[in-house]
PDB file of C-alpha atoms in Angstrom:
ATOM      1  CA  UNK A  16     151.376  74.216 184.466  1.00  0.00           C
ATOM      2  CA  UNK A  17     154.548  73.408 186.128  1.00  0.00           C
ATOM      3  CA  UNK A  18     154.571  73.559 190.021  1.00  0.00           C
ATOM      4  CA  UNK A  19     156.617  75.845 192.389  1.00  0.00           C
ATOM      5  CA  UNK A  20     159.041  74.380 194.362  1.00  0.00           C
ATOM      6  CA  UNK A  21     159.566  75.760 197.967  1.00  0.00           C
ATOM      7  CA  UNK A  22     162.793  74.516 199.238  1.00  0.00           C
ATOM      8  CA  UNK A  23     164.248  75.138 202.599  1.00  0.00           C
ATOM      9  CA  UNK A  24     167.202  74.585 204.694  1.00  0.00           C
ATOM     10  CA  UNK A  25     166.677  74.383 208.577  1.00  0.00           C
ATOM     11  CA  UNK A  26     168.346  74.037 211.656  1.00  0.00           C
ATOM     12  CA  UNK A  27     166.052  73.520 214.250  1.00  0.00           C
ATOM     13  CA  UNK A  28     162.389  73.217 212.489  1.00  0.00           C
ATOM     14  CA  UNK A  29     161.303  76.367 212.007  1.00  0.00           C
ATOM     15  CA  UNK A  30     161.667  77.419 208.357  1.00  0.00           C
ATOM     16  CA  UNK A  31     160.029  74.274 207.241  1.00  0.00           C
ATOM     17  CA  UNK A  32     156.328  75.704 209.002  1.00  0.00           C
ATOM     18  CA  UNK A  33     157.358  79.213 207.069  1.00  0.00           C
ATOM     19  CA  UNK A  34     157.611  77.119 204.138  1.00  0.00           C
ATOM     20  CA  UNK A  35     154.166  75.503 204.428  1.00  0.00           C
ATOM     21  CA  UNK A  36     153.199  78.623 204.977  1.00  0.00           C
ATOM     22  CA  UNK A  37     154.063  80.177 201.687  1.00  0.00           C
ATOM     23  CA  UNK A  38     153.054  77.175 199.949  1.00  0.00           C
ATOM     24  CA  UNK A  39     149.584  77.509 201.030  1.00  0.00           C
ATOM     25  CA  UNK A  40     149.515  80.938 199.923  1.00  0.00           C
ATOM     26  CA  UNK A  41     150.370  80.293 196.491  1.00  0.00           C
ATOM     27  CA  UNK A  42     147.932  77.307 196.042  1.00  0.00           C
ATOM     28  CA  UNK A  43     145.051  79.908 197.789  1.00  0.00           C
ATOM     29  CA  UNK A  44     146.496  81.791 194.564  1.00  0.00           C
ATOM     30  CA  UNK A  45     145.719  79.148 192.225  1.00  0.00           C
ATOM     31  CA  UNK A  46     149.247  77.754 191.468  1.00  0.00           C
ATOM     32  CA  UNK A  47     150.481  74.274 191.649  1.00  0.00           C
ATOM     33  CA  UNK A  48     152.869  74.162 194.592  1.00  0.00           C
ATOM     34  CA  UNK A  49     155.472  71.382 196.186  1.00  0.00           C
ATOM     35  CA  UNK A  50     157.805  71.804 199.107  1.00  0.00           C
ATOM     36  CA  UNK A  51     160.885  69.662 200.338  1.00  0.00           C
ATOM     37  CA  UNK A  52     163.925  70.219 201.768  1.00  0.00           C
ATOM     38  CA  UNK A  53     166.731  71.181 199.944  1.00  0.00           C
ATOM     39  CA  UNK A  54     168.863  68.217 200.461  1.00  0.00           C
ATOM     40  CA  UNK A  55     165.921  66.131 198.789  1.00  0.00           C
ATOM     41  CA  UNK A  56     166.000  68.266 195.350  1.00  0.00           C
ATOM     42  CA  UNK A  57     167.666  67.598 192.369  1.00  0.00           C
ATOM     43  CA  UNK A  58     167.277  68.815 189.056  1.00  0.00           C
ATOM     44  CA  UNK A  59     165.087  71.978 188.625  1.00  0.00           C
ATOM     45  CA  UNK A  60     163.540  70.992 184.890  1.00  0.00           C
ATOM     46  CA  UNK A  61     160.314  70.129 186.365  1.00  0.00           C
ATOM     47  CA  UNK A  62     159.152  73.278 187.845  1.00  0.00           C
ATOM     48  CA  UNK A  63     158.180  76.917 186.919  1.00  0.00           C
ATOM     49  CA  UNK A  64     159.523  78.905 190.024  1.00  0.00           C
ATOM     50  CA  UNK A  65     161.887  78.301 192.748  1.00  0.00           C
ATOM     51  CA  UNK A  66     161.254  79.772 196.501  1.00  0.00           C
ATOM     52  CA  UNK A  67     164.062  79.263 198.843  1.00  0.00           C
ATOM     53  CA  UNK A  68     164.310  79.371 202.259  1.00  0.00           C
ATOM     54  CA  UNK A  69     167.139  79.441 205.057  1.00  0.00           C
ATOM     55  CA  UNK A  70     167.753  80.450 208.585  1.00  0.00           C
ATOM     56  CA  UNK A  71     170.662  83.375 209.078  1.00  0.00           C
ATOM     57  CA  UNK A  72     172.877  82.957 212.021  1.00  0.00           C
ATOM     58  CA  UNK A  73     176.551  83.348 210.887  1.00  0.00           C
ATOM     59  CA  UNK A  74     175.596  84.100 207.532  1.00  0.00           C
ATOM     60  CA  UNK A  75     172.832  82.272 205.722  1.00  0.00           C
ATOM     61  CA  UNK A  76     173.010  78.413 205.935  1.00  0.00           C
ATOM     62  CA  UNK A  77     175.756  77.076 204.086  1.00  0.00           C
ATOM     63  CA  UNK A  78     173.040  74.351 202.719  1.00  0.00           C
ATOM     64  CA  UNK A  79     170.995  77.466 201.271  1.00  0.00           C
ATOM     65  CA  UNK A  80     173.594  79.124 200.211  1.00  0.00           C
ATOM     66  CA  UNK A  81     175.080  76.220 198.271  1.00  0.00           C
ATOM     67  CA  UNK A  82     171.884  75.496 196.897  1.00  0.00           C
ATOM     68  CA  UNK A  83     171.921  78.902 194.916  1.00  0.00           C
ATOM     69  CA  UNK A  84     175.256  78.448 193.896  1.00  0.00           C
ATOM     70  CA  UNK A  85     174.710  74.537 192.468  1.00  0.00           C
ATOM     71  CA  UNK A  86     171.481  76.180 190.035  1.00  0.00           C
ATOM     72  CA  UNK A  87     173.106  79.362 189.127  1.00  0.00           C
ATOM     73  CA  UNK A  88     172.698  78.651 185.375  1.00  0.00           C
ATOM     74  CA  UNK A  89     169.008  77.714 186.112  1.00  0.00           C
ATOM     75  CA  UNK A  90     168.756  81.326 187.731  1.00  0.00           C
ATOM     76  CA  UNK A  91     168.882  82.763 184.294  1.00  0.00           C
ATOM     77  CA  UNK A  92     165.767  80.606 183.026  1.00  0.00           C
ATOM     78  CA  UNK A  93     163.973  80.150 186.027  1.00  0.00           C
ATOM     79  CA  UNK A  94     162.508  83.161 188.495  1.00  0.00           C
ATOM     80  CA  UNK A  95     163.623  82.863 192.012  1.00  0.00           C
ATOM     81  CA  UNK A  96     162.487  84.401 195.359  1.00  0.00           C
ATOM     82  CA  UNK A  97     164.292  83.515 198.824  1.00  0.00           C
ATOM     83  CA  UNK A  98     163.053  83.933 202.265  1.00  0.00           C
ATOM     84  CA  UNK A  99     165.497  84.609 205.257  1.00  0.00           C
ATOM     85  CA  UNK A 100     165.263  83.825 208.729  1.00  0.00           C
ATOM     86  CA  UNK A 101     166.797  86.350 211.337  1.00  0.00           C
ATOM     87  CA  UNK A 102     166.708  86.586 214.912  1.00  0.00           C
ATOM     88  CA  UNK A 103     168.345  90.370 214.425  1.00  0.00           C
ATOM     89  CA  UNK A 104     168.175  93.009 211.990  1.00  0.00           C
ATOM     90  CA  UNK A 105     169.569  97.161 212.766  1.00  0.00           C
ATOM     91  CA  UNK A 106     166.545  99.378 211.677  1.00  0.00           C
ATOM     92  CA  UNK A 107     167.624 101.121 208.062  1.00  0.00           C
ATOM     93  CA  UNK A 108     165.072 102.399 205.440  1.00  0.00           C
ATOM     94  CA  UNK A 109     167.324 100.537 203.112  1.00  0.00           C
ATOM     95  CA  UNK A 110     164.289  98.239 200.877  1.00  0.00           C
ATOM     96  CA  UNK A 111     166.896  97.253 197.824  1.00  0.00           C
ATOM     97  CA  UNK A 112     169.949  95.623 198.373  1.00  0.00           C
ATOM     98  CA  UNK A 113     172.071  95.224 194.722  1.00  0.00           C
ATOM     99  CA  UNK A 114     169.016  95.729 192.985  1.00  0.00           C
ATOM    100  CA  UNK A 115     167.038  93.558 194.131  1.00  0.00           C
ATOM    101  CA  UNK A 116     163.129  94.328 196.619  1.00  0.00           C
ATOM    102  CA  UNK A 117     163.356  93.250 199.889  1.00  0.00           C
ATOM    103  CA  UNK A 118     160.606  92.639 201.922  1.00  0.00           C
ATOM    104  CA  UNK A 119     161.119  93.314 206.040  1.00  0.00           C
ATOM    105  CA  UNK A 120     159.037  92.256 208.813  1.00  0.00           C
ATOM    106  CA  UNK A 121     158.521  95.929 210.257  1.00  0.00           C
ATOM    107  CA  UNK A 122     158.287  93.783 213.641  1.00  0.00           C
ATOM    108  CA  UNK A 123     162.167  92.799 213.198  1.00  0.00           C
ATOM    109  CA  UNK A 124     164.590  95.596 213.009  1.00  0.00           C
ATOM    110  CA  UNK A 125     165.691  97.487 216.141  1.00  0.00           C
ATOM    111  CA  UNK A 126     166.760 100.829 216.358  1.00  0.00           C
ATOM    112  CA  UNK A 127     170.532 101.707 215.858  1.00  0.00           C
ATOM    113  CA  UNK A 128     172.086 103.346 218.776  1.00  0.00           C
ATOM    114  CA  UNK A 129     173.001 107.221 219.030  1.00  0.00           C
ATOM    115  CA  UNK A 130     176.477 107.777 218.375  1.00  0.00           C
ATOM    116  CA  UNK A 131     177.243 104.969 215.949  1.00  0.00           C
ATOM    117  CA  UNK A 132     176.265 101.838 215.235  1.00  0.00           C
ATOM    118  CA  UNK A 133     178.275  98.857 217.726  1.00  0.00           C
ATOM    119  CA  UNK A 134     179.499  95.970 216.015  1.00  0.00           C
ATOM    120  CA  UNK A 135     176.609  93.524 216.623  1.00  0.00           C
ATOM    121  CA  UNK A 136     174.627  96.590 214.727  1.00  0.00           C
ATOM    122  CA  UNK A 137     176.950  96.429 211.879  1.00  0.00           C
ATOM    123  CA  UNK A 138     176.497  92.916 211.385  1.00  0.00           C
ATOM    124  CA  UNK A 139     173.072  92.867 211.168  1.00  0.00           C
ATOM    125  CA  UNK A 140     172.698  95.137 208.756  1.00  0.00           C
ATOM    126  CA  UNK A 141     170.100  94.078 205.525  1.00  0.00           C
ATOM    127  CA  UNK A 142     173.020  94.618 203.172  1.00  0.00           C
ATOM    128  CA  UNK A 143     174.944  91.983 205.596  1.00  0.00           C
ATOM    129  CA  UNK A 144     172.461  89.828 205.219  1.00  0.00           C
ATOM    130  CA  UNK A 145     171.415  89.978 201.665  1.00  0.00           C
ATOM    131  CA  UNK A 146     174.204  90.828 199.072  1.00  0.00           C
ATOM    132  CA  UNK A 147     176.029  87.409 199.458  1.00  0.00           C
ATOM    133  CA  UNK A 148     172.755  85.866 199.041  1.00  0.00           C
ATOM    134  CA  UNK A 149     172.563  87.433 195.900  1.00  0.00           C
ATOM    135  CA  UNK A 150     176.128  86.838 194.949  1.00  0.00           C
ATOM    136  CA  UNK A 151     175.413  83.247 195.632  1.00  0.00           C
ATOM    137  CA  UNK A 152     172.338  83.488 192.837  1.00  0.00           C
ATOM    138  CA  UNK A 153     174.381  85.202 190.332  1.00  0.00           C
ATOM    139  CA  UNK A 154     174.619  86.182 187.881  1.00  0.00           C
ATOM    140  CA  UNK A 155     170.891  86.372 187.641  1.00  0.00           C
ATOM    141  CA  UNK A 156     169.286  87.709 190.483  1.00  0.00           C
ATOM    142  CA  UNK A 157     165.771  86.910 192.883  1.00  0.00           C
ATOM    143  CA  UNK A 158     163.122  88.493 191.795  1.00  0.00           C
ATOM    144  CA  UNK A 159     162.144  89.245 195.756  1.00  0.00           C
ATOM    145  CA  UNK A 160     163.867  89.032 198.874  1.00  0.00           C
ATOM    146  CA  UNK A 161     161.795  88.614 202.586  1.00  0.00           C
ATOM    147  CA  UNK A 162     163.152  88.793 205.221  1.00  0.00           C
ATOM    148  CA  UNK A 163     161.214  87.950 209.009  1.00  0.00           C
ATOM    149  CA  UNK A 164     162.059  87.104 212.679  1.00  0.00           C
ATOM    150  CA  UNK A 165     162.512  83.325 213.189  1.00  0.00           C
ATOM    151  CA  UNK A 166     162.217  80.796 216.001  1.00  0.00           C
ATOM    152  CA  UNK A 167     164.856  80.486 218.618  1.00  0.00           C
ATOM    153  CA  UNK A 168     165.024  77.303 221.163  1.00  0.00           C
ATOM    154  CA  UNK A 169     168.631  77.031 222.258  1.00  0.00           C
ATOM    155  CA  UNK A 170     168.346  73.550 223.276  1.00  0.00           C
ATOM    156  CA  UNK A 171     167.434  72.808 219.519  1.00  0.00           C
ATOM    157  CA  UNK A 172     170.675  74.139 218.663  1.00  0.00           C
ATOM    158  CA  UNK A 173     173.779  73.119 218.405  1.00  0.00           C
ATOM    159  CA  UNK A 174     176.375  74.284 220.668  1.00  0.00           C
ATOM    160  CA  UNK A 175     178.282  76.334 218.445  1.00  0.00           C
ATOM    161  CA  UNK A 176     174.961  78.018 217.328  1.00  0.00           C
ATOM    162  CA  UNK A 177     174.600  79.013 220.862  1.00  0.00           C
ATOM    163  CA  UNK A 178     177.115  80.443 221.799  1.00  0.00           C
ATOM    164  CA  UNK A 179     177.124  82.630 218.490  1.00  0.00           C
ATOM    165  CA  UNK A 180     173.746  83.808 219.083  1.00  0.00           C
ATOM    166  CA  UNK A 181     174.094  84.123 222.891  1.00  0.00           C
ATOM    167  CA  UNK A 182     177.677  85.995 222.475  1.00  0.00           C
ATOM    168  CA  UNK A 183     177.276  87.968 219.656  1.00  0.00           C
ATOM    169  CA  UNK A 184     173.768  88.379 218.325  1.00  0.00           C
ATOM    170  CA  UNK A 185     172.347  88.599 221.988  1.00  0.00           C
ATOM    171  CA  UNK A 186     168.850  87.458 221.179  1.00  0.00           C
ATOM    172  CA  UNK A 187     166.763  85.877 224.032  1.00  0.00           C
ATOM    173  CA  UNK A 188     164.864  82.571 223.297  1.00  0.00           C
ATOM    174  CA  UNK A 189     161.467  82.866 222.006  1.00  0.00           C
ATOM    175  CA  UNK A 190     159.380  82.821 218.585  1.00  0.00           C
ATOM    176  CA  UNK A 191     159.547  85.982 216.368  1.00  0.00           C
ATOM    177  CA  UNK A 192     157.680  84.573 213.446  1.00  0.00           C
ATOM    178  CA  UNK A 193     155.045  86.900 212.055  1.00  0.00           C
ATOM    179  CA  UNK A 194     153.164  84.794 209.950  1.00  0.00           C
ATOM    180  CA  UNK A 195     150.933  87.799 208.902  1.00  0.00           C
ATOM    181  CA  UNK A 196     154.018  89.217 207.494  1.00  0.00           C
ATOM    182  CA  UNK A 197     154.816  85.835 206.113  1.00  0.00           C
ATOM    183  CA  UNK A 198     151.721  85.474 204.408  1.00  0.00           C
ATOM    184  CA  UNK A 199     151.698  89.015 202.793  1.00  0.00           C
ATOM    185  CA  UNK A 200     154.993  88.455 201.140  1.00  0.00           C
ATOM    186  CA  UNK A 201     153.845  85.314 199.743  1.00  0.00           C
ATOM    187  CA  UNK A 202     150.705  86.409 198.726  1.00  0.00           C
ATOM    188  CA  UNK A 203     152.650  89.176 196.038  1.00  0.00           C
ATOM    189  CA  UNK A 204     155.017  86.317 195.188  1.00  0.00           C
ATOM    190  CA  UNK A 205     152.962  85.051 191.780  1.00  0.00           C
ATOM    191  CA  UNK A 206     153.527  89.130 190.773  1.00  0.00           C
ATOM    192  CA  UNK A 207     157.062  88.872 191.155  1.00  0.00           C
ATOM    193  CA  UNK A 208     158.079  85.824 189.850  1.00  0.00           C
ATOM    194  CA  UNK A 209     156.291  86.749 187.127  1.00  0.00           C
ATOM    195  CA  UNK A 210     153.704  83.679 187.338  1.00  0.00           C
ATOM    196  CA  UNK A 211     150.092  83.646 185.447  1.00  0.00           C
ATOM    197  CA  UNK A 212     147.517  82.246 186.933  1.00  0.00           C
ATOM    198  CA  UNK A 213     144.723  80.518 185.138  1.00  0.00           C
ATOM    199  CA  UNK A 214     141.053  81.850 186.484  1.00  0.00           C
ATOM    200  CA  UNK A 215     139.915  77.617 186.747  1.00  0.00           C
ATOM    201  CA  UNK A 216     142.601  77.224 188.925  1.00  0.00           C
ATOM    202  CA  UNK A 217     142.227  80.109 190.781  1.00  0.00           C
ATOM    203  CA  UNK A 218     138.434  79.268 191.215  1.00  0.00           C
ATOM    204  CA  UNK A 219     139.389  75.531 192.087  1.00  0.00           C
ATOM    205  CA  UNK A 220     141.763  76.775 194.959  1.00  0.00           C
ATOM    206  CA  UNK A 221     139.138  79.183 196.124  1.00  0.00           C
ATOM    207  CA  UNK A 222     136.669  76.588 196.366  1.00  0.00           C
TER     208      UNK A 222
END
């Protein structure tokens, strides 16, 4: 069987341990995995599923982003999940953005305001985040979206970053990953990608 590839763009680190994370869910599931970073991938031939990962501030990162856009024709032939990194995300009940599941970290969103949602609100918003993800994919689409608090270390960051997420997104330093959450959306990722898993392999990963 073909491996998985979990790819990932980073800025400071973090998504590359969410990565590893998902990875080792899916071999615990039996499947052939590999992970490396996106600017070490080239063709797609090789493998049977694509997960991709990215940090948002400003929008998703451009490297992420781009990636979807290079493969769109291998979209239509091969499944794809992506996992997003967010410091901030307004509390909606909203679980499908253009048709596709999306997967929240119930420990991320905050509560809108009274009185109408402030601008900062606005743009972090799940639709924000995720329809020009899945513009970037099309015309095929992921098969699942997740979406969890990341890791912020301003000195890790470049200055621009910064003052962006200082200015505008307002989020204090501190780790917001909730690998549980992590775990559980990788865990239902063989489901959605549409993946079989043999029961030898399965056994051999158990064991």
């Amino acid at each position: 069987m073909k491996p998985v590839l979990v790819t990932y763009a980073t800025m400071a680190g973090s998504t590359a341990d969410v990565a590893e994370a998902i990875a080792a869910e899916l071999r615990a599931a039996g499947l052939p995995v590999e992970v490396a970073p996106m600017a070490a991938v080239g063709a797609l031939d090789g493998y049977s599923a694509v997960v991709a990962g990215g940090p948002m501030i400003m929008g998703w990162h451009r490297q992420a982003a781009g990636f979807l856009r290079q493969h769109r024709r291998d979209w239509a032939r091969l499944p794809l999940a992506v996992f997003v990194m967010a410091l901030s995300l307004t509390a909606t009940a909203e679980r499908t953005v253009a048709g596709v599941p999306v997967f929240v970290d119930e420990q991320l969103p905050r509560p809108a305001t009274t009185g109408g949602l402030r601008w900062r609100q606005r743009y972090a918003q799940l639709g924000r985040y995720v329809r020009p993800i899945v513009a970037a994919a099309g015309p095929a689409k992921p098969r699942s979206v997740g979406v969890f608090g990341g890791r912020m270390e301003y000195g890790r960051l470049k200055p621009w970053a910064v003052l962006f997420v200082m200015g505008v997104i307002q989020a204090p330093a501190g780790d917001r990953r909730n690998w549980e959450a992590i775990r559980a959306w990788a865990a239902g990722l063989p489901a959605a990608l549409g993946l079989a898993v043999e029961p030898a392999l399965r056994e051999m990963a158990v064991a």
